[in-house]
Rosetta silent file (secondary structure, phi, psi, omega in degrees, C-alpha in Angstrom):
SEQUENCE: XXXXXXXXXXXXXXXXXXXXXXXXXXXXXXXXXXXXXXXXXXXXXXXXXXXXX
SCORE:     score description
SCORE:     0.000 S_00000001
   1 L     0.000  -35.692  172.603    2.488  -27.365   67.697 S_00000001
   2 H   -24.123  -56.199 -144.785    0.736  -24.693   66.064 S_00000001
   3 H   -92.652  -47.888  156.677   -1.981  -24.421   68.157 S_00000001
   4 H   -71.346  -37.020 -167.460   -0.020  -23.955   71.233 S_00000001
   5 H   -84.644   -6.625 -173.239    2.613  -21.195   69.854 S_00000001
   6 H   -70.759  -60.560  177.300   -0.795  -19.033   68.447 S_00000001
   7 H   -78.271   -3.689 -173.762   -1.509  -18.358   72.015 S_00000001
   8 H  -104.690  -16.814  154.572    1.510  -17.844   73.628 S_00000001
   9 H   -80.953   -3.112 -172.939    2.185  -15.248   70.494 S_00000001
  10 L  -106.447  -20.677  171.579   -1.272  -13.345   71.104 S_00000001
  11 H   -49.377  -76.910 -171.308    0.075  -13.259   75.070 S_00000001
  12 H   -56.630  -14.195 -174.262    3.540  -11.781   74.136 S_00000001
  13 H   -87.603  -18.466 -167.769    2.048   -9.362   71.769 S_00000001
  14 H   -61.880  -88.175 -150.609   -0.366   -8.074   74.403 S_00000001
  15 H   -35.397  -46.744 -164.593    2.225   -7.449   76.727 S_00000001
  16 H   -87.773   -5.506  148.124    4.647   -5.427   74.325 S_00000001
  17 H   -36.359  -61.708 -139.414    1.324   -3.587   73.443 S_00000001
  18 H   -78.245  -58.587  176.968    0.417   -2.689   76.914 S_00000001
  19 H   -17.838  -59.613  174.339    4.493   -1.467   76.966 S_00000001
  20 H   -33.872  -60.269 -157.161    4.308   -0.030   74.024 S_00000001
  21 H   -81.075  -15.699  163.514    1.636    2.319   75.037 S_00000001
  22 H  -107.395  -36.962  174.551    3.344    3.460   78.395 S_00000001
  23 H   -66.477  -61.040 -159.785    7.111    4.088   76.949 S_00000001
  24 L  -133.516   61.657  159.927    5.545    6.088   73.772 S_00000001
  25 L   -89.441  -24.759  147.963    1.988    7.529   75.025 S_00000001
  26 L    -9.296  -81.197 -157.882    4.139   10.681   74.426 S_00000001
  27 L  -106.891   -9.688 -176.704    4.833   10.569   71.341 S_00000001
  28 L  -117.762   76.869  173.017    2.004    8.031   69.977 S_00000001
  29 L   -52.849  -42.875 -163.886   -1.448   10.316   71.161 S_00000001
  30 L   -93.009  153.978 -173.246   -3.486    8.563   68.843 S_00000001
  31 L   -89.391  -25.984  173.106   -4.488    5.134   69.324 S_00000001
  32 H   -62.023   -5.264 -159.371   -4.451    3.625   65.526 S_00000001
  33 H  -125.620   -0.824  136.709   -0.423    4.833   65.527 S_00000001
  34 H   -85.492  -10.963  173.732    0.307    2.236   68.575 S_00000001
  35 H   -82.953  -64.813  179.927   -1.533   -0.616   67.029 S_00000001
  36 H   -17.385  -32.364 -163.702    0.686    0.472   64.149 S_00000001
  37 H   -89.557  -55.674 -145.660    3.847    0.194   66.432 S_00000001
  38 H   -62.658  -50.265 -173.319    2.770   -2.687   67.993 S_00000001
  39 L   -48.398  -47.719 -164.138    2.090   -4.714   64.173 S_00000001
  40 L   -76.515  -26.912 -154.788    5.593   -3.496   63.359 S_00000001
  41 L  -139.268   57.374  163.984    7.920   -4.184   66.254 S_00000001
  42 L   -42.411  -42.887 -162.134    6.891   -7.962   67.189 S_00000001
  43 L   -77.045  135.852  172.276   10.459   -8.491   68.542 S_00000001
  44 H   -82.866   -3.440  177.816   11.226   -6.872   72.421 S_00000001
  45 H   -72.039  -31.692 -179.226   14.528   -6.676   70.972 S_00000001
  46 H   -73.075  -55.207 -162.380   13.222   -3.830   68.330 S_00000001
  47 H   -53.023  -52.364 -172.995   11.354   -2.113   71.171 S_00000001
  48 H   -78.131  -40.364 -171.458   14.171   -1.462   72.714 S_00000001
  49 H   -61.572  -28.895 -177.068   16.913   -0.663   70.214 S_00000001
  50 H   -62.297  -23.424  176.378   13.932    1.495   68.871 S_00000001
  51 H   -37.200  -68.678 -170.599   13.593    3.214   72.512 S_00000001
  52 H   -53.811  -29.387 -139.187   17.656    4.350   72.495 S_00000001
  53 L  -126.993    0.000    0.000   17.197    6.068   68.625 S_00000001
């Protein structure tokens, strides 16, 4: 099963990357401090409650 959930977790991570980086190119200028974000906030559920605060 592994082997299938690896890529479908390197998908979803893209994706809340490429998000990341349009909701907080604001506030994240540099690009090492969105990989940072990205590493941290796996869940879209964080991304958002982190959005509201």
């Amino acid at each position: 099963m592994k082997r299938y959930i690896l890529p479908i977790v390197a998908v979803f991570l893209c994706t809340i990357k490429s998000q990341a980086q349009k909701v907080y190119s604001v506030e994240y200028e540099n690009q090492a401090d969105i990989n940072v974000f990205v590493v941290d906030y796996e869940n879209q559920a964080d991304l958002k409650v982190y959005k509201e605060n």
